[in-house]
XYZ file of C-alpha atoms in Angstrom:
600
model
C -43.579 -117.642 23.273
C -40.321 -119.137 24.591
C -38.439 -118.011 21.490
C -39.461 -114.350 21.873
C -39.603 -113.509 25.574
C -36.893 -113.960 28.240
C -39.356 -114.989 30.957
C -41.145 -117.421 28.658
C -37.763 -118.802 27.624
C -36.896 -119.630 31.254
C -40.270 -121.365 31.674
C -39.781 -123.199 28.393
C -36.385 -124.468 29.488
C -37.799 -125.770 32.770
C -40.677 -127.582 31.045
C -38.943 -128.670 27.816
C -41.346 -126.695 25.640
C -40.925 -126.375 21.901
C -39.443 -123.028 20.871
C -40.643 -122.154 17.373
C -39.368 -118.834 16.027
C -41.894 -116.768 14.040
C -39.663 -113.826 13.101
C -36.463 -113.838 11.055
C -33.357 -111.740 11.737
C -34.669 -108.924 9.510
C -37.883 -108.527 11.481
C -40.179 -110.341 9.042
C -42.806 -112.922 9.987
C -41.596 -116.384 8.968
C -42.583 -120.046 9.159
C -46.021 -119.524 10.703
C -48.003 -121.003 7.799
C -50.337 -117.984 7.820
C -51.100 -115.099 5.473
C -48.744 -112.960 7.568
C -45.560 -114.755 6.479
C -43.148 -112.393 4.719
C -44.674 -109.251 6.225
C -42.579 -106.734 8.121
C -43.286 -106.875 11.877
C -44.987 -103.461 11.932
C -47.194 -104.250 8.932
C -48.027 -107.679 10.373
C -49.196 -106.189 13.652
C -51.650 -103.945 11.813
C -52.895 -106.867 9.717
C -53.305 -109.116 12.756
C -55.368 -106.430 14.475
C -57.520 -106.011 11.374
C -58.021 -109.786 11.110
C -59.077 -109.984 14.755
C -61.491 -107.103 14.238
C -63.043 -108.810 11.193
C -63.625 -111.905 13.325
C -65.207 -109.828 16.083
C -62.587 -110.874 18.573
C -61.542 -107.373 19.689
C -63.687 -106.392 22.663
C -62.057 -103.052 23.530
C -59.264 -100.688 22.505
C -57.338 -98.347 24.770
C -55.006 -95.655 23.462
C -52.527 -94.518 24.568
C -51.272 -97.183 26.929
C -48.080 -97.767 28.883
C -45.715 -100.575 27.901
C -42.195 -101.718 28.698
C -40.920 -102.632 25.242
C -37.177 -102.001 25.103
C -35.799 -99.655 22.448
C -32.320 -99.457 20.962
C -30.300 -96.617 22.476
C -28.624 -95.894 19.141
C -31.431 -96.282 16.597
C -34.544 -95.931 18.746
C -36.001 -99.087 17.159
C -38.207 -101.398 19.266
C -36.235 -104.482 20.259
C -37.623 -107.900 19.318
C -36.233 -110.735 21.492
C -35.648 -113.893 19.460
C -33.652 -117.085 19.729
C -30.322 -117.099 17.916
C -27.083 -119.048 17.987
C -24.426 -117.225 20.034
C -21.086 -117.838 21.733
C -21.047 -118.066 25.510
C -18.526 -118.209 28.363
C -19.095 -120.548 31.287
C -18.405 -118.133 34.145
C -19.081 -120.343 37.173
C -15.469 -120.840 38.283
C -14.338 -117.351 37.272
C -17.252 -115.676 39.064
C -16.461 -117.633 42.230
C -12.815 -116.564 42.007
C -13.892 -112.932 41.583
C -16.100 -113.166 44.654
C -13.355 -114.821 46.695
C -10.851 -112.118 45.701
C -12.959 -109.554 47.563
C -13.950 -111.900 50.403
C -10.312 -112.769 51.076
C -9.204 -109.133 50.994
C -7.030 -109.456 47.892
C -9.160 -106.686 46.385
C -10.736 -103.924 48.473
C -13.788 -102.052 47.176
C -14.178 -98.406 48.184
C -16.733 -97.629 49.495
C -17.370 -100.827 51.395
C -21.114 -100.170 51.145
C -20.995 -101.348 47.510
C -19.651 -104.793 48.393
C -23.177 -106.303 48.645
C -23.830 -105.195 45.069
C -20.603 -106.900 44.003
C -21.493 -110.174 45.689
C -25.062 -109.962 44.422
C -23.707 -110.065 40.893
C -20.744 -112.428 41.038
C -22.476 -114.946 43.320
C -25.478 -115.250 41.006
C -23.919 -114.797 37.583
C -25.315 -116.576 34.543
C -23.280 -117.727 31.575
C -22.070 -114.756 29.554
C -23.056 -114.223 25.917
C -19.920 -112.793 24.300
C -20.819 -112.665 20.586
C -22.134 -109.532 18.894
C -23.399 -108.967 15.374
C -21.567 -105.692 14.763
C -19.169 -104.308 12.195
C -16.581 -103.255 14.777
C -14.799 -105.074 17.577
C -12.396 -107.978 18.036
C -13.273 -110.834 15.686
C -14.150 -114.061 17.480
C -11.200 -116.423 16.760
C -13.401 -119.326 15.695
C -13.115 -120.757 12.181
C -15.760 -122.906 10.472
C -14.913 -125.786 8.167
C -16.844 -126.881 5.058
C -18.524 -129.736 6.941
C -19.543 -127.734 10.019
C -16.295 -128.239 11.896
C -15.204 -125.517 14.336
C -11.719 -124.687 15.576
C -10.287 -121.906 17.749
C -7.235 -120.417 16.074
C -4.610 -118.768 18.304
C -2.702 -115.595 17.419
C 0.338 -117.524 16.187
C -1.648 -120.225 14.366
C -2.964 -120.481 10.820
C -6.506 -121.698 10.051
C -6.943 -124.663 7.722
C -7.220 -123.733 4.030
C -10.758 -122.983 2.890
C -12.128 -122.386 6.384
C -14.014 -119.169 7.168
C -13.801 -117.060 10.312
C -16.935 -116.559 12.401
C -18.557 -113.239 11.378
C -19.337 -112.162 14.968
C -17.207 -109.913 17.166
C -16.582 -110.090 20.899
C -18.714 -108.181 23.377
C -16.925 -104.904 24.121
C -16.752 -105.858 27.812
C -14.894 -109.044 26.879
C -12.258 -106.955 25.117
C -12.222 -104.441 27.972
C -11.785 -107.216 30.538
C -8.361 -107.958 29.018
C -7.201 -104.388 29.606
C -5.172 -104.703 32.868
C -2.670 -107.192 31.458
C -3.075 -106.965 27.669
C -1.969 -103.317 27.694
C 1.212 -104.416 29.482
C 2.210 -106.783 26.677
C 0.665 -110.068 27.850
C 0.996 -112.885 26.814
C 4.647 -111.823 26.476
C 6.720 -111.171 29.578
C 7.541 -107.476 29.520
C 9.127 -104.884 31.851
C 5.705 -103.244 32.081
C 4.099 -106.377 33.523
C 6.935 -106.737 36.018
C 6.632 -103.115 37.162
C 2.977 -102.188 36.797
C 0.974 -105.414 37.186
C -0.967 -105.613 39.354
C -1.785 -101.933 39.623
C -2.521 -100.400 43.014
C -5.928 -98.875 42.336
C -8.623 -98.846 39.676
C -10.758 -95.700 39.538
C -14.104 -96.050 37.787
C -17.820 -95.380 38.093
C -20.061 -97.590 40.195
C -22.396 -98.022 37.213
C -19.932 -100.383 35.490
C -18.936 -102.361 38.579
C -20.465 -105.471 37.003
C -19.937 -104.785 33.294
C -16.238 -103.962 33.521
C -14.728 -104.423 36.979
C -16.176 -107.888 37.595
C -15.090 -109.056 34.137
C -11.537 -107.723 34.661
C -11.300 -109.551 37.974
C -12.686 -112.729 36.383
C -10.113 -112.687 33.592
C -7.367 -111.557 35.960
C -7.971 -114.499 38.287
C -8.225 -116.815 35.251
C -4.630 -115.975 34.234
C -3.442 -115.334 37.813
C -0.997 -118.247 37.856
C 0.204 -117.770 34.269
C 4.021 -117.857 34.030
C 4.049 -114.332 32.622
C 1.922 -113.032 35.494
C 3.885 -114.866 38.215
C 7.181 -113.919 36.532
C 8.082 -117.562 36.144
C 7.232 -118.370 39.747
C 9.070 -115.402 41.288
C 5.769 -114.272 42.803
C 2.420 -115.872 43.510
C -0.846 -115.581 41.580
C -1.957 -111.987 41.114
C -5.248 -110.114 40.955
C -5.357 -107.254 38.412
C -5.587 -104.485 41.035
C -5.568 -104.204 44.812
C -8.148 -101.444 45.308
C -11.252 -100.351 43.409
C -12.396 -96.765 43.974
C -15.964 -96.295 42.749
C -17.057 -92.737 42.141
C -20.579 -91.642 41.292
C -22.071 -90.251 38.114
C -21.515 -86.598 37.254
C -24.920 -84.951 36.932
C -25.995 -81.421 36.131
C -26.687 -78.865 38.840
C -30.318 -80.059 39.064
C -29.281 -83.676 39.650
C -30.252 -84.850 36.154
C -28.121 -87.279 34.177
C -26.266 -85.526 31.379
C -27.345 -86.485 27.877
C -27.275 -85.159 24.338
C -31.060 -85.177 24.136
C -31.354 -82.906 27.186
C -28.534 -80.689 25.997
C -27.214 -80.450 29.554
C -23.785 -81.926 28.963
C -20.664 -80.054 30.010
C -17.601 -79.889 27.784
C -14.674 -79.946 30.228
C -12.549 -77.921 27.806
C -15.104 -75.108 27.979
C -14.795 -75.066 31.751
C -11.008 -75.160 31.558
C -11.198 -72.074 29.348
C -13.700 -70.307 31.628
C -12.480 -71.275 35.081
C -9.124 -73.007 34.698
C -8.016 -76.625 34.795
C -7.430 -76.537 38.554
C -10.929 -75.215 39.221
C -12.436 -78.083 37.216
C -10.226 -80.678 38.877
C -10.908 -79.381 42.392
C -14.664 -79.218 41.722
C -14.722 -82.873 40.691
C -12.416 -84.035 43.490
C -14.342 -82.071 46.111
C -17.559 -83.765 45.022
C -16.065 -87.251 44.662
C -17.806 -88.843 47.608
C -17.269 -92.623 47.287
C -20.247 -94.180 45.534
C -22.282 -90.959 45.538
C -23.370 -88.992 42.480
C -22.015 -85.489 41.930
C -24.234 -82.607 40.807
C -22.225 -79.703 39.422
C -22.941 -76.393 37.749
C -20.994 -73.281 36.900
C -21.408 -71.957 40.446
C -19.362 -74.892 41.763
C -16.558 -74.285 39.265
C -16.671 -70.552 39.971
C -16.275 -71.229 43.697
C -13.233 -73.400 42.963
C -11.742 -70.671 40.781
C -12.280 -68.187 43.606
C -10.487 -70.595 45.916
C -7.493 -70.685 43.572
C -7.523 -66.881 43.530
C -7.613 -66.884 47.338
C -4.511 -69.083 47.450
C -2.751 -66.806 44.976
C -3.541 -63.697 47.008
C -2.461 -65.338 50.268
C 0.875 -66.415 48.788
C 1.367 -63.003 47.198
C 0.784 -61.328 50.574
C 3.339 -63.618 52.199
C 5.935 -62.988 49.489
C 5.415 -59.220 49.572
C 6.186 -59.356 53.283
C 9.367 -61.364 52.770
C 8.091 -64.831 53.670
C 10.525 -67.643 52.909
C 11.169 -71.084 54.401
C 13.098 -70.671 57.641
C 13.454 -72.503 60.959
C 10.622 -71.778 63.359
C 11.386 -70.564 66.879
C 10.542 -72.679 69.901
C 6.856 -72.906 70.758
C 7.347 -70.608 73.762
C 8.442 -67.798 71.444
C 5.428 -68.154 69.165
C 2.257 -66.120 69.568
C -1.131 -67.645 70.333
C -2.100 -67.171 66.686
C 1.091 -68.921 65.511
C 0.619 -71.910 67.820
C -3.051 -72.161 66.831
C -2.501 -72.119 63.064
C 0.478 -74.507 63.198
C -1.444 -76.897 65.435
C -4.463 -76.784 63.166
C -2.211 -77.347 60.148
C -0.917 -80.552 61.729
C -4.483 -81.727 62.407
C -5.460 -81.013 58.802
C -2.357 -82.801 57.484
C -3.296 -85.913 59.463
C -6.916 -85.728 58.306
C -5.895 -85.342 54.657
C -3.514 -88.308 54.912
C -6.282 -90.404 56.436
C -8.780 -89.307 53.784
C -6.432 -90.012 50.872
C -5.528 -93.418 52.323
C -9.241 -94.241 52.458
C -9.971 -92.814 48.984
C -12.170 -90.147 50.573
C -11.127 -87.361 48.209
C -14.152 -85.244 49.025
C -13.300 -85.245 52.734
C -9.694 -84.286 52.003
C -10.775 -81.414 49.757
C -13.345 -80.115 52.244
C -10.790 -80.156 55.041
C -8.222 -78.275 52.951
C -10.764 -75.799 51.601
C -12.134 -74.781 54.986
C -8.721 -74.641 56.634
C -7.222 -72.552 53.838
C -10.149 -70.174 53.464
C -11.893 -69.997 56.838
C -8.902 -70.283 59.159
C -5.693 -69.354 57.372
C -6.909 -66.632 55.000
C -9.835 -65.192 56.967
C -8.122 -65.170 60.352
C -4.429 -65.928 60.487
C -3.495 -63.576 57.642
C -5.381 -60.761 59.371
C -3.672 -61.545 62.669
C -0.336 -61.774 60.842
C -0.820 -58.218 59.578
C -1.109 -57.056 63.181
C 1.969 -59.073 64.186
C 3.991 -57.685 61.275
C 2.961 -54.160 62.226
C 4.168 -54.876 65.759
C 7.500 -56.196 64.467
C 7.031 -59.893 65.292
C 9.799 -61.052 62.961
C 9.101 -64.790 62.931
C 5.627 -64.204 61.438
C 7.039 -64.566 57.914
C 8.538 -67.956 58.806
C 5.157 -69.158 60.077
C 3.453 -67.885 56.916
C 5.977 -69.748 54.767
C 5.703 -72.951 56.817
C 1.915 -73.044 56.576
C 1.864 -72.241 52.857
C 4.621 -74.770 52.098
C 2.621 -77.607 53.664
C -0.769 -76.376 52.467
C 0.334 -76.108 48.827
C 1.834 -79.610 48.945
C -1.358 -81.062 50.401
C -3.436 -79.316 47.743
C -1.144 -80.289 44.870
C -2.895 -83.586 43.948
C -6.197 -81.759 43.451
C -4.902 -78.357 42.221
C -1.585 -79.170 40.509
C -1.010 -76.105 38.341
C -1.613 -73.204 40.703
C 0.106 -74.959 43.617
C 3.153 -75.734 41.452
C 3.541 -72.082 40.499
C 2.942 -70.737 43.999
C 5.161 -73.310 45.727
C 8.103 -72.660 43.396
C 7.696 -68.920 43.940
C 7.580 -69.374 47.705
C 10.381 -71.893 48.181
C 12.548 -71.612 45.079
C 12.347 -75.399 44.826
C 12.577 -77.294 41.540
C 9.039 -78.696 41.563
C 6.424 -79.656 44.119
C 5.943 -82.882 42.130
C 9.278 -84.199 43.395
C 9.141 -82.520 46.818
C 8.654 -84.659 49.910
C 5.073 -85.169 51.023
C 4.434 -83.411 54.361
C 5.477 -85.477 57.368
C 4.151 -85.068 60.942
C 5.521 -81.815 62.321
C 5.300 -82.668 66.000
C 3.450 -79.384 66.512
C 0.415 -80.523 68.484
C -2.445 -78.096 68.894
C -1.970 -75.856 71.954
C -5.501 -75.994 73.334
C -5.049 -73.014 75.640
C -3.777 -70.851 72.784
C -6.505 -72.200 70.502
C -9.159 -71.264 73.077
C -7.823 -67.708 73.317
C -7.896 -67.425 69.531
C -11.458 -68.800 69.504
C -12.443 -66.188 72.096
C -10.764 -63.480 70.022
C -12.655 -64.637 66.926
C -15.958 -64.629 68.789
C -15.308 -61.167 70.212
C -14.381 -59.687 66.830
C -17.324 -61.393 65.107
C -19.822 -60.121 67.691
C -18.434 -56.582 67.501
C -18.684 -56.660 63.703
C -22.253 -57.926 63.923
C -23.111 -55.228 66.466
C -21.545 -52.571 64.236
C -23.690 -53.798 61.349
C -26.793 -53.641 63.539
C -25.878 -50.060 64.375
C -25.752 -49.204 60.683
C -22.005 -48.631 60.565
C -20.293 -49.170 57.234
C -17.682 -51.910 56.926
C -14.229 -50.735 57.951
C -15.627 -47.433 59.231
C -13.579 -46.874 62.362
C -15.338 -45.705 65.522
C -14.099 -44.958 69.039
C -14.660 -47.787 71.494
C -13.967 -48.666 75.098
C -13.463 -52.321 76.067
C -13.722 -53.489 79.658
C -13.246 -56.972 81.071
C -10.607 -57.887 78.478
C -7.901 -58.828 80.961
C -10.073 -61.161 83.094
C -11.186 -62.814 79.843
C -7.551 -63.643 79.066
C -7.290 -61.406 76.005
C -5.167 -58.550 77.335
C -2.406 -59.391 74.862
C -4.843 -59.385 71.970
C -6.275 -55.861 72.235
C -4.320 -54.606 69.167
C -5.733 -57.483 67.111
C -9.298 -56.892 68.336
C -9.213 -53.153 67.615
C -7.656 -53.714 64.170
C -9.973 -56.518 63.075
C -13.125 -54.889 64.493
C -12.198 -51.432 63.074
C -12.103 -49.654 66.405
C -10.088 -46.674 67.642
C -9.053 -45.649 71.130
C -11.548 -43.490 73.038
C -10.779 -39.786 73.407
C -10.947 -37.929 76.705
C -14.478 -36.737 75.945
C -15.654 -40.206 74.832
C -19.376 -40.718 75.196
C -20.895 -44.134 74.516
C -24.018 -44.199 72.378
C -24.290 -48.011 72.146
C -22.897 -50.983 73.982
C -22.857 -54.782 73.808
C -21.657 -57.594 76.055
C -19.861 -60.656 74.682
C -19.599 -63.718 76.906
C -16.348 -65.631 76.371
C -14.907 -68.797 77.893
C -13.118 -67.015 80.754
C -15.258 -63.937 81.240
C -17.469 -61.290 79.690
C -16.181 -58.326 77.691
C -18.202 -55.111 77.537
C -17.853 -52.976 74.410
C -19.024 -49.361 74.319
C -19.156 -47.526 70.975
C -19.519 -43.852 70.139
C -21.560 -43.897 66.920
C -22.747 -40.289 67.146
C -22.714 -38.590 63.776
C -21.754 -41.777 61.934
C -25.189 -43.203 61.120
C -27.862 -41.858 58.719
C -30.875 -42.799 60.848
C -33.445 -42.492 58.050
C -31.382 -44.588 55.634
C -30.690 -47.157 58.337
C -34.407 -47.430 59.116
C -35.199 -48.038 55.436
C -32.528 -50.749 55.255
C -33.777 -52.461 58.385
C -37.401 -52.368 57.226
C -36.377 -54.011 53.954
C -34.421 -56.695 55.823
C -37.348 -57.220 58.207
C -39.747 -57.783 55.306
C -37.421 -60.413 53.807
C -37.000 -62.153 57.172
C -40.765 -62.195 57.801
C -41.341 -63.681 54.345
C -38.790 -66.423 55.025
C -40.348 -67.108 58.426
C -43.847 -67.375 56.942
C -42.693 -69.653 54.116
C -40.801 -72.076 56.330
C -43.564 -72.103 58.944
C -46.150 -72.933 56.267
C -44.104 -75.915 55.097
C -43.634 -77.210 58.618
C -47.375 -76.839 59.286
C -48.158 -78.914 56.178
C -48.761 -82.507 57.293
C -48.475 -83.834 53.732
C -45.062 -82.218 53.299
C -43.813 -83.612 56.610
C -45.000 -87.091 55.646
C -43.245 -87.126 52.268
C -40.104 -85.013 52.752
C -36.825 -86.698 53.791
C -35.835 -86.145 57.410
C -32.734 -84.119 56.506
C -34.806 -81.751 54.347
C -37.297 -81.195 57.172
C -34.433 -80.533 59.578
C -32.922 -77.950 57.236
C -36.234 -76.116 56.984
C -36.556 -76.145 60.776
C -33.132 -74.555 60.955
C -34.124 -71.909 58.410
C -37.254 -71.112 60.408
C -35.215 -70.711 63.590
C -32.757 -68.360 61.877
C -35.587 -66.325 60.348
C -37.305 -66.040 63.722
C -34.116 -64.812 65.367
C -33.550 -62.326 62.542
C -37.079 -60.910 62.887
C -36.548 -60.498 66.623
C -33.155 -58.844 66.164
C -34.276 -56.374 63.488
C -37.450 -55.489 65.400
C -35.358 -54.660 68.463
C -32.996 -52.530 66.393
C -35.905 -50.583 64.863
C -37.231 -49.957 68.361
C -33.832 -48.569 69.375
C -33.852 -46.177 66.415
C -37.283 -44.909 67.436
């Protein structure tokens, strides 16, 4: 059936087979010379089956059965391939030019891993059917004469009297392929073409790399040496854009494609109302890994909103303490915490610049998120409180310097909140017209950074030990620290005691618990007096509950890792994650068991 099946059509073309059509454009059987002529396709199929049954030619029936008949996305109707007369574009030379544009580096595809898909399409492209039998679209500019003549009529030309325009419209991708230059006024020479063509980057989804991007490049190279495009020879032939950034599809939180039938679509305006425009923008930018799909749910947007709140609170703290842009003192006058945070800020600035230059928006957002939250807010702000209490006056200048740069770096992905906070901090007109952060020359002081890392480890271990002892958060207890000076942290004792919620030991101090913390330059011993601060019975109940949860996690992960079928089918990264969970659960069981033994 060469007239009704694409594969048969290819075979028919190779072997010069006749191609009779047995179905008209309205889906009725036609020109077969049988009793089925004139029947609708669905009725005819029933009648054919009945006729075969009457002749005893049906040997078996199987229902239901799987098939691959295509259906219209809009109407749901089964699609019937059939031969028809259409308009086509010979794409051989244009497809080659599109391939060469990427090969020669005139156009760069991000990520590079999608280049093979590009070449797979443009290097093996068939002629393009551009006519569509629809009511909407650009009319094909072909006019038909009374004797079968055909003429293409340009925009400034008039068709011969009595001729009729072709009823078909152009494929939507044909119209879309004109977009880069037609929107700038082409074929007229305009200021927009001079200024904006070619554009620097096209941002689109990888799913239309062939349908849209390839066609734009084909048409762009076709008119590349047009006088309007070359500005009358003032510049050489142009491609429509220099870079193509391909993002993935946005899916729901379960990884499913969004669709009306599933009802899992997200109205961005709803999220703007619930979480804010910046939260939505940051969520999408943070997940925009080149070429990779993005699964998002409300939890992701909520986390981004919380991040915006964190930035607001950090800036508010700085302003309440008088932070304002001011010259920083020499590095020798800065504290370890100051040198660490300023050095890390410079590293993050360089990483963000590199990520933006490479269209790695996700990497830029992750770097900014973790620096702002995990380092600046969680640690430096707490250390700054200690410095302010001690009268270290330049602390406010460091706070302002970090926030000034951080808010500028975040502005492309969180424009509204950063604009408000930056103007409040600096008094500047707008961050939009402020200079992008330049290298500060403040390299990371590795010695200072190591002391801060040791301080963080010491505070974290003391907090964990306090929790194991059943102490409430921020409940201050007397403590005695030994080995601090050999460990290089003698100047950080005020910060350790403040951040770990400790007080100085009294004359009658008696240690009821102790822990050792091994640091890079030595070991610090911490003795705590927890007498009278812990409800032993309540603490035992809490630990037993935690132990039950840890044992359940350990059993569940161990069962999966003992399942040969699971190990054979699961991706390697999933198996590795479960191994990590098992290790953590095992350590938790051991830790809680030891603590229960201590309480006994």
